[in-house]
Each structure stands twice: as C-alpha cells, then as structure tokens.
PDB file of C-alpha atoms in Angstrom:
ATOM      1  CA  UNK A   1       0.000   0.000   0.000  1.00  0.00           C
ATOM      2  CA  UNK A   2       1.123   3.219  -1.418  1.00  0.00           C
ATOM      3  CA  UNK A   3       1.047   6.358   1.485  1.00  0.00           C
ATOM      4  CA  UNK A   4       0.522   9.516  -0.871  1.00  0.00           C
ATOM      5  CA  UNK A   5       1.541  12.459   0.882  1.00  0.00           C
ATOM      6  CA  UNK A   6       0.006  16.123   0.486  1.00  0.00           C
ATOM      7  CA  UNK A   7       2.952  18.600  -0.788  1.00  0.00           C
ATOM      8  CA  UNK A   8       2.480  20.446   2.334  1.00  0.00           C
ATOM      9  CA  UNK A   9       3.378  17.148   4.315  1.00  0.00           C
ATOM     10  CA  UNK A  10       6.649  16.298   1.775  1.00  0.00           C
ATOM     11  CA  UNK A  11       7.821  20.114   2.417  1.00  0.00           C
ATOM     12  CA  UNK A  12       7.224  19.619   6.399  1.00  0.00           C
ATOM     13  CA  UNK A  13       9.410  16.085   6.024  1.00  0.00           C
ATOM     14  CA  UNK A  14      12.364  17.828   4.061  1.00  0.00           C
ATOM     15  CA  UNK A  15      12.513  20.543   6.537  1.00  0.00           C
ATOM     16  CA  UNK A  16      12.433  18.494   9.576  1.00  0.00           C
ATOM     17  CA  UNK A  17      15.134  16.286   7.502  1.00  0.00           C
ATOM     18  CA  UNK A  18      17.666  19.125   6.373  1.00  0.00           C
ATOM     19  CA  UNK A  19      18.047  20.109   9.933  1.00  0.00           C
ATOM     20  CA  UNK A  20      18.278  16.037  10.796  1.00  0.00           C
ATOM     21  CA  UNK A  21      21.165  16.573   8.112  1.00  0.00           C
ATOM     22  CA  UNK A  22      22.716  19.586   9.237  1.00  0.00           C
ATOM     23  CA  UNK A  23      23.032  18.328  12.653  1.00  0.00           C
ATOM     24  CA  UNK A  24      24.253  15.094  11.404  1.00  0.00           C
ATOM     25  CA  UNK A  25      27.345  17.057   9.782  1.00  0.00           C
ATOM     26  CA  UNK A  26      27.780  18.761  12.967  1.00  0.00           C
ATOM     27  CA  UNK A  27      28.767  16.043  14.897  1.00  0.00           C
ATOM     28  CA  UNK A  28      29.979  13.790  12.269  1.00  0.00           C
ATOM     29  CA  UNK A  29      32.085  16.156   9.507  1.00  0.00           C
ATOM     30  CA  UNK A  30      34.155  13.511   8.026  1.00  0.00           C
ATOM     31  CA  UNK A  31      30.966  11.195   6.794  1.00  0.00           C
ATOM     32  CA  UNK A  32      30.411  13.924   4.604  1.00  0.00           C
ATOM     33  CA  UNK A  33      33.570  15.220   3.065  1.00  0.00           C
ATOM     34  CA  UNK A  34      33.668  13.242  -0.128  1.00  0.00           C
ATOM     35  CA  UNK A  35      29.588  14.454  -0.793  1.00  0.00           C
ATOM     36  CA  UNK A  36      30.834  17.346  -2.967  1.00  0.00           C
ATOM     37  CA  UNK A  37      27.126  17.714  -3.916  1.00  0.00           C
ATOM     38  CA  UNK A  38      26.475  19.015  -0.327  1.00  0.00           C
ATOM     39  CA  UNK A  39      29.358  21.094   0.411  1.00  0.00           C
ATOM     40  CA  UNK A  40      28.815  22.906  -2.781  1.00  0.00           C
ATOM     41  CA  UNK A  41      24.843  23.313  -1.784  1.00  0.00           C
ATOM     42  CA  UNK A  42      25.820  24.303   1.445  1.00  0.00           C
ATOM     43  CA  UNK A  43      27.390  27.560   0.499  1.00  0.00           C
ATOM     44  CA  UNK A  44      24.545  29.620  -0.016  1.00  0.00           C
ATOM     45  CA  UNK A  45      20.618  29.680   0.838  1.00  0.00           C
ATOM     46  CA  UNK A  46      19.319  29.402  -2.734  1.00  0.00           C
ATOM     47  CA  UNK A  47      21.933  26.322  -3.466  1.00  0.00           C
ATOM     48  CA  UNK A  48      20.591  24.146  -0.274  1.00  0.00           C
ATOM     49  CA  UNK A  49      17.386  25.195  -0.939  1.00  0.00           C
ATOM     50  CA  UNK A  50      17.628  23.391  -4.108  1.00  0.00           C
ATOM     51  CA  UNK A  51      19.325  20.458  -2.596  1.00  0.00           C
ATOM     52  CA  UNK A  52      17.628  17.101  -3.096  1.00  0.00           C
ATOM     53  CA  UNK A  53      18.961  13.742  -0.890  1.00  0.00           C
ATOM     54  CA  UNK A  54      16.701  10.587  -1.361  1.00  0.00           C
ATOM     55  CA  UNK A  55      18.359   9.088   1.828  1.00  0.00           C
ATOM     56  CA  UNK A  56      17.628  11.740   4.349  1.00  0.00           C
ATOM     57  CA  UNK A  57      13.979  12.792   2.198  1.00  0.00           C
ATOM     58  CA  UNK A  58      14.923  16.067   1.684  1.00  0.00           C
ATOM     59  CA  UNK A  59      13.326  17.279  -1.647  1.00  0.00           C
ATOM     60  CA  UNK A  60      14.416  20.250  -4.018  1.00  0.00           C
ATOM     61  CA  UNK A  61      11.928  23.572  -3.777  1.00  0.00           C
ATOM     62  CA  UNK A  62      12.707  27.118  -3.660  1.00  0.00           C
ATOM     63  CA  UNK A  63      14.624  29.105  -1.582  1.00  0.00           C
ATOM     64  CA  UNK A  64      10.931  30.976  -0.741  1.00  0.00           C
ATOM     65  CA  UNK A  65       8.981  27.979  -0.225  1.00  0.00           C
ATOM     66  CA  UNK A  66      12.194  26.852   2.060  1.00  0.00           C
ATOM     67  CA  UNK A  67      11.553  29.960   4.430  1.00  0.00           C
ATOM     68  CA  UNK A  68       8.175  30.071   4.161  1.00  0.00           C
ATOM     69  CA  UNK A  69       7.782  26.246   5.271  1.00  0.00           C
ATOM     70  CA  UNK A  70      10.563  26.400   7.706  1.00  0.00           C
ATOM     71  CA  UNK A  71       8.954  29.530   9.491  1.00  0.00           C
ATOM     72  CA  UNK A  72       5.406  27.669   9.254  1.00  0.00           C
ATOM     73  CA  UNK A  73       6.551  24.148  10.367  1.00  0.00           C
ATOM     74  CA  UNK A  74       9.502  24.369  12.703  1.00  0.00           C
ATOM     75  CA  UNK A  75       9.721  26.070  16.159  1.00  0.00           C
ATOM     76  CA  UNK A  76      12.722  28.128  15.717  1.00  0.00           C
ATOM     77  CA  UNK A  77      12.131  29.270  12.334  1.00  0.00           C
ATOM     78  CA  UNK A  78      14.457  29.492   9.055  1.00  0.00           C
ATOM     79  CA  UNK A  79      16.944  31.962  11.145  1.00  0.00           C
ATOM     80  CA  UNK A  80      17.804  28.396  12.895  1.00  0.00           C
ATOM     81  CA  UNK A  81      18.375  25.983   9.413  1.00  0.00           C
ATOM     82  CA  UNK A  82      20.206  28.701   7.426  1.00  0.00           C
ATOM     83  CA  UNK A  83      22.281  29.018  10.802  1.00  0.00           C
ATOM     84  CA  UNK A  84      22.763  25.052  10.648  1.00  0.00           C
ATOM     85  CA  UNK A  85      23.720  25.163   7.249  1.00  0.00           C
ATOM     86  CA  UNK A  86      26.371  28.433   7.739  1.00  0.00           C
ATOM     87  CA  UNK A  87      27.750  25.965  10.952  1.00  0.00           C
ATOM     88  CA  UNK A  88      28.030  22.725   8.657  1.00  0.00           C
ATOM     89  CA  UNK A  89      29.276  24.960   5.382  1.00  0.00           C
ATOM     90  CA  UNK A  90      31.847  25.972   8.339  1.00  0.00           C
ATOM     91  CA  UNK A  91      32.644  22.463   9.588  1.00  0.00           C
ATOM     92  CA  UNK A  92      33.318  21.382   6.376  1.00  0.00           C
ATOM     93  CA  UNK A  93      35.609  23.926   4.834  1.00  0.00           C
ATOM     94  CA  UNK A  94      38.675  23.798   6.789  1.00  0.00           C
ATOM     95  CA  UNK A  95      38.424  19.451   6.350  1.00  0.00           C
ATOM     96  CA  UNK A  96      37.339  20.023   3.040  1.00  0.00           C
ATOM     97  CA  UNK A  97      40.710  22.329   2.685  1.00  0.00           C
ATOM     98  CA  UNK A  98      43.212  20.121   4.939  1.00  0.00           C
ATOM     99  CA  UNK A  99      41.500  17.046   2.960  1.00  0.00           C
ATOM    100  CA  UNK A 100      42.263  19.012  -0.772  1.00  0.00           C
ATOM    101  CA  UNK A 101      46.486  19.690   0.680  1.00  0.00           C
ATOM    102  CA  UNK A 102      46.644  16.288   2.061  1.00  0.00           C
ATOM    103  CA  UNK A 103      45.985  15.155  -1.629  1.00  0.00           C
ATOM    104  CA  UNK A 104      48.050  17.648  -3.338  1.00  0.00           C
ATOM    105  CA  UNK A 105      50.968  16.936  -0.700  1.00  0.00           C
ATOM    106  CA  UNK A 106      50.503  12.650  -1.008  1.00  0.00           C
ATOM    107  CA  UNK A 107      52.273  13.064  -4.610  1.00  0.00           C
ATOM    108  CA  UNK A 108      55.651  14.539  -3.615  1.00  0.00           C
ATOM    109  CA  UNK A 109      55.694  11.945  -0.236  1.00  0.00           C
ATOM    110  CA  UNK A 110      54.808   9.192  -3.030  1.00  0.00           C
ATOM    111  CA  UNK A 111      58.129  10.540  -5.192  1.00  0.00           C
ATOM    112  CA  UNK A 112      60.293  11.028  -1.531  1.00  0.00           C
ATOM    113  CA  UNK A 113      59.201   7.094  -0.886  1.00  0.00           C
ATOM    114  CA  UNK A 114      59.692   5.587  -4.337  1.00  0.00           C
ATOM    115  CA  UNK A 115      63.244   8.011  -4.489  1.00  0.00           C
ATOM    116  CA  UNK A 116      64.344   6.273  -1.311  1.00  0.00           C
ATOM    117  CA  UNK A 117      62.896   2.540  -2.036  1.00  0.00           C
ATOM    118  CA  UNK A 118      65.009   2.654  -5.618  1.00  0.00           C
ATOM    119  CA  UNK A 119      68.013   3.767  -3.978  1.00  0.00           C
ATOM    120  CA  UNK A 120      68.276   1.022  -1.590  1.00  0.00           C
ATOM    121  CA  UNK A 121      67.644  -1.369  -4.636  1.00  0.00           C
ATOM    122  CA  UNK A 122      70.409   0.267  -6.395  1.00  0.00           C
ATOM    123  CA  UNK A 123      72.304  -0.059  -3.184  1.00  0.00           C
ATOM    124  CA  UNK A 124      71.642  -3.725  -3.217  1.00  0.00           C
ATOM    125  CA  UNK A 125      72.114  -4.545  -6.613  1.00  0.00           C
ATOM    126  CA  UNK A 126      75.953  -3.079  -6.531  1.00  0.00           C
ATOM    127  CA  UNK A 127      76.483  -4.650  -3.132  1.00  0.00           C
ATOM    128  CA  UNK A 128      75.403  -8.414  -4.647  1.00  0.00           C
ATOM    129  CA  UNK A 129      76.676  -7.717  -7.773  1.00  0.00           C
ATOM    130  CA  UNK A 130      80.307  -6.905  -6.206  1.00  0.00           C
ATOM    131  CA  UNK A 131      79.580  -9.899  -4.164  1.00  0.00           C
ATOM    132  CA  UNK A 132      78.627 -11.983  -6.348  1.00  0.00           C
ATOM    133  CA  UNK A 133      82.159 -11.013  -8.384  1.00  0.00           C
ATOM    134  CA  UNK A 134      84.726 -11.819  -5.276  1.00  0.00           C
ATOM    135  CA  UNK A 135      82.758 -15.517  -5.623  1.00  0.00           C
ATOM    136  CA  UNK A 136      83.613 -16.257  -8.655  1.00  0.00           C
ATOM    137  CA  UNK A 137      86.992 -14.864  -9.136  1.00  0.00           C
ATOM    138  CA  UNK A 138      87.813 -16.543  -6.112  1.00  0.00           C
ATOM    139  CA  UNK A 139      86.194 -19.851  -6.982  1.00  0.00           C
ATOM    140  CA  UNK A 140      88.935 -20.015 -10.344  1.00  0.00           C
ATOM    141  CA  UNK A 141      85.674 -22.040 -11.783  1.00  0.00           C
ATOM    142  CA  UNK A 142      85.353 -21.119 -15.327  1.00  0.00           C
ATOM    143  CA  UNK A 143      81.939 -22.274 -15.133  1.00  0.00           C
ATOM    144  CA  UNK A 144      80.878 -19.668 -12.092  1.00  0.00           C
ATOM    145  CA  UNK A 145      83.041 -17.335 -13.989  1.00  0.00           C
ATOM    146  CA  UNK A 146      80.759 -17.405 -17.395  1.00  0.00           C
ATOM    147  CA  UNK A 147      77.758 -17.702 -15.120  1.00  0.00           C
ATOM    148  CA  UNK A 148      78.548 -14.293 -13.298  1.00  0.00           C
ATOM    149  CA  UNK A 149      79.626 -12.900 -16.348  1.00  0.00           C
ATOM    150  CA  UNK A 150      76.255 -13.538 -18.246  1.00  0.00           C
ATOM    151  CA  UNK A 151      73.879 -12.050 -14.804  1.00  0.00           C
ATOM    152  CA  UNK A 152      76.779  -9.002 -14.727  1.00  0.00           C
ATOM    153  CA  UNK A 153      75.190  -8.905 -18.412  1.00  0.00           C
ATOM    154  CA  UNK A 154      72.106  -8.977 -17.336  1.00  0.00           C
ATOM    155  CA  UNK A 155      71.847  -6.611 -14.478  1.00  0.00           C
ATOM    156  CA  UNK A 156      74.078  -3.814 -16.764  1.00  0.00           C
ATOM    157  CA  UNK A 157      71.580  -4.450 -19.561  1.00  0.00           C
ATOM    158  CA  UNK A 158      68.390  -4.191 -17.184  1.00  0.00           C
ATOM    159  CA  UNK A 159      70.314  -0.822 -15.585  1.00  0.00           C
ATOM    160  CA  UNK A 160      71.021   0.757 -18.825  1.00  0.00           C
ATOM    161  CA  UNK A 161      66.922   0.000 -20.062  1.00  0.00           C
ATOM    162  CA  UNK A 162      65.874   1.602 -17.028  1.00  0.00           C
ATOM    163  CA  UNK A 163      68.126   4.573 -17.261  1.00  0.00           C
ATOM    164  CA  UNK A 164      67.295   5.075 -21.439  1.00  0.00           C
ATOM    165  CA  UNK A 165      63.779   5.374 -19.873  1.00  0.00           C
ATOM    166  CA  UNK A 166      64.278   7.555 -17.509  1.00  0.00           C
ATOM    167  CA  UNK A 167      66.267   9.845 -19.855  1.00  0.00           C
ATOM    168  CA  UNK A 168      63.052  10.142 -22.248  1.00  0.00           C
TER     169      UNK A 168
END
C-alpha cells in the first residue's frame, strides 16, 4: 500500500530532515567530506534550498517555499536551518581544505618514498653484484666465472633499459 503524501506534508518532512542533516554534519564532519554535492549546496541559501537527498527525504523547492515552510513548520524558524547550514558549510571547509592539501601533498611523499625505495635497490644490486664477483673470481671455476659474467650482463643491460627510460 502506497502512502501519498500532500505537498504540504513532503515540504514539512524535508525541513524536519535538512536540519536532521545539518546536525548530522555537525557532529559527524568527516561522513560527509567526499559528498561534494552538499558542500557545494551548502554555500549559499538558494543552493541548499535546491538540494535534493533521497536518503535523508529532503526534496528540491525554492529558496521561498524553504523559508516560508521552515517559518510555518519548525519552532525556531528558518533563522535556525540557514544558521545550521552556515555551521556545517563551516565544519566542512577547513576538512574540506586540509582534505584538498593532504591530496596535493601525497604526490611529492609518493616521489620522496619511491626516491628512497630505488636507492636502496640500487644499493643492493651493486652490493650483490660486487659480491657476487669476489665468488667467482675466487672460486677459479670457469663455469661460475661465465655464469657471473652472463647475470653481470644482465643486471648492466636491465640498468642501462631503465636509465634510457628515464632519460626520455
């Protein structure tokens, strides 16, 4: 069974459920960071009114129809949900911000990490390489000898493919 509401009754559910919203964001900012939907309706009356979210049942209307029905339906008025929605617009922005540099820095951390990780490769390479060289020279076995001789190959060839790339 279908309940059918009157528009007057949708209007009085999507006020009651934008303040249900904007106190959500209050005490829970980081559920909503990645909504940029939201934080870009929250900056100004008209944009919020306009707002639509299926989950919480608030509807899109005017931003007239918005004060009109919050002053109507709601004890403390429209004064009190465009104050919510300032306080959440608020709450978001500086996490919104810190969460924007915390991208923008991850990059050069990324490069610092992958700098450091292929140096102690390198590092590692020469060091068994060298290694590797004292073992066979010392073993006077032709047979290590060649086999060094053909992974010396190896490694130099892999080295200078990774440096041609790196030079492009």
């Amino acid at each position: 069974m279908r309940i059918s509401y009157e528009k007057n009754d949708l209007i009085k559910i999507s006020i009651d459920a934008e303040i249900k919203l904007l106190e959500d964001i209050e005490k829970n900012p980081n559920k909503f960071l990645s909504n940029d939907i939201l934080f870009n309706a929250l900056k100004d009356q008209s944009s919020f009114s306009k707002y639509s979210d299926s989950e919480y049942k608030i509807i899109s209307y005017s931003l007239n129809t918005q004060k009109t029905y919050a002053n109507k339906y709601h004890i403390r008025g429209y004064g009190y949900l465009n104050k919510l929605r300032i306080q959440a617009y608020e709450k978001l922005s500086p996490k919104k911000i810190k969460s924007l540099n915390k991208e923008a820095k991850d990059p050069h951390s990324q490069i610092n990490s992958l700098m450091k990780s292929n140096l102690l490769l390198t590092n590692l390479v020469v060091y068994l390489n060298q290694n590797l060289s004292n073992f066979a020279n010392k073993s006077n076995s032709l047979i290590l000898i060649n086999e060094y001789e053909e992974i010396n190959r190896y490694i130099q060839d892999s080295l200078t493919f990774i440096q041609s790339i790196e030079d492009e």
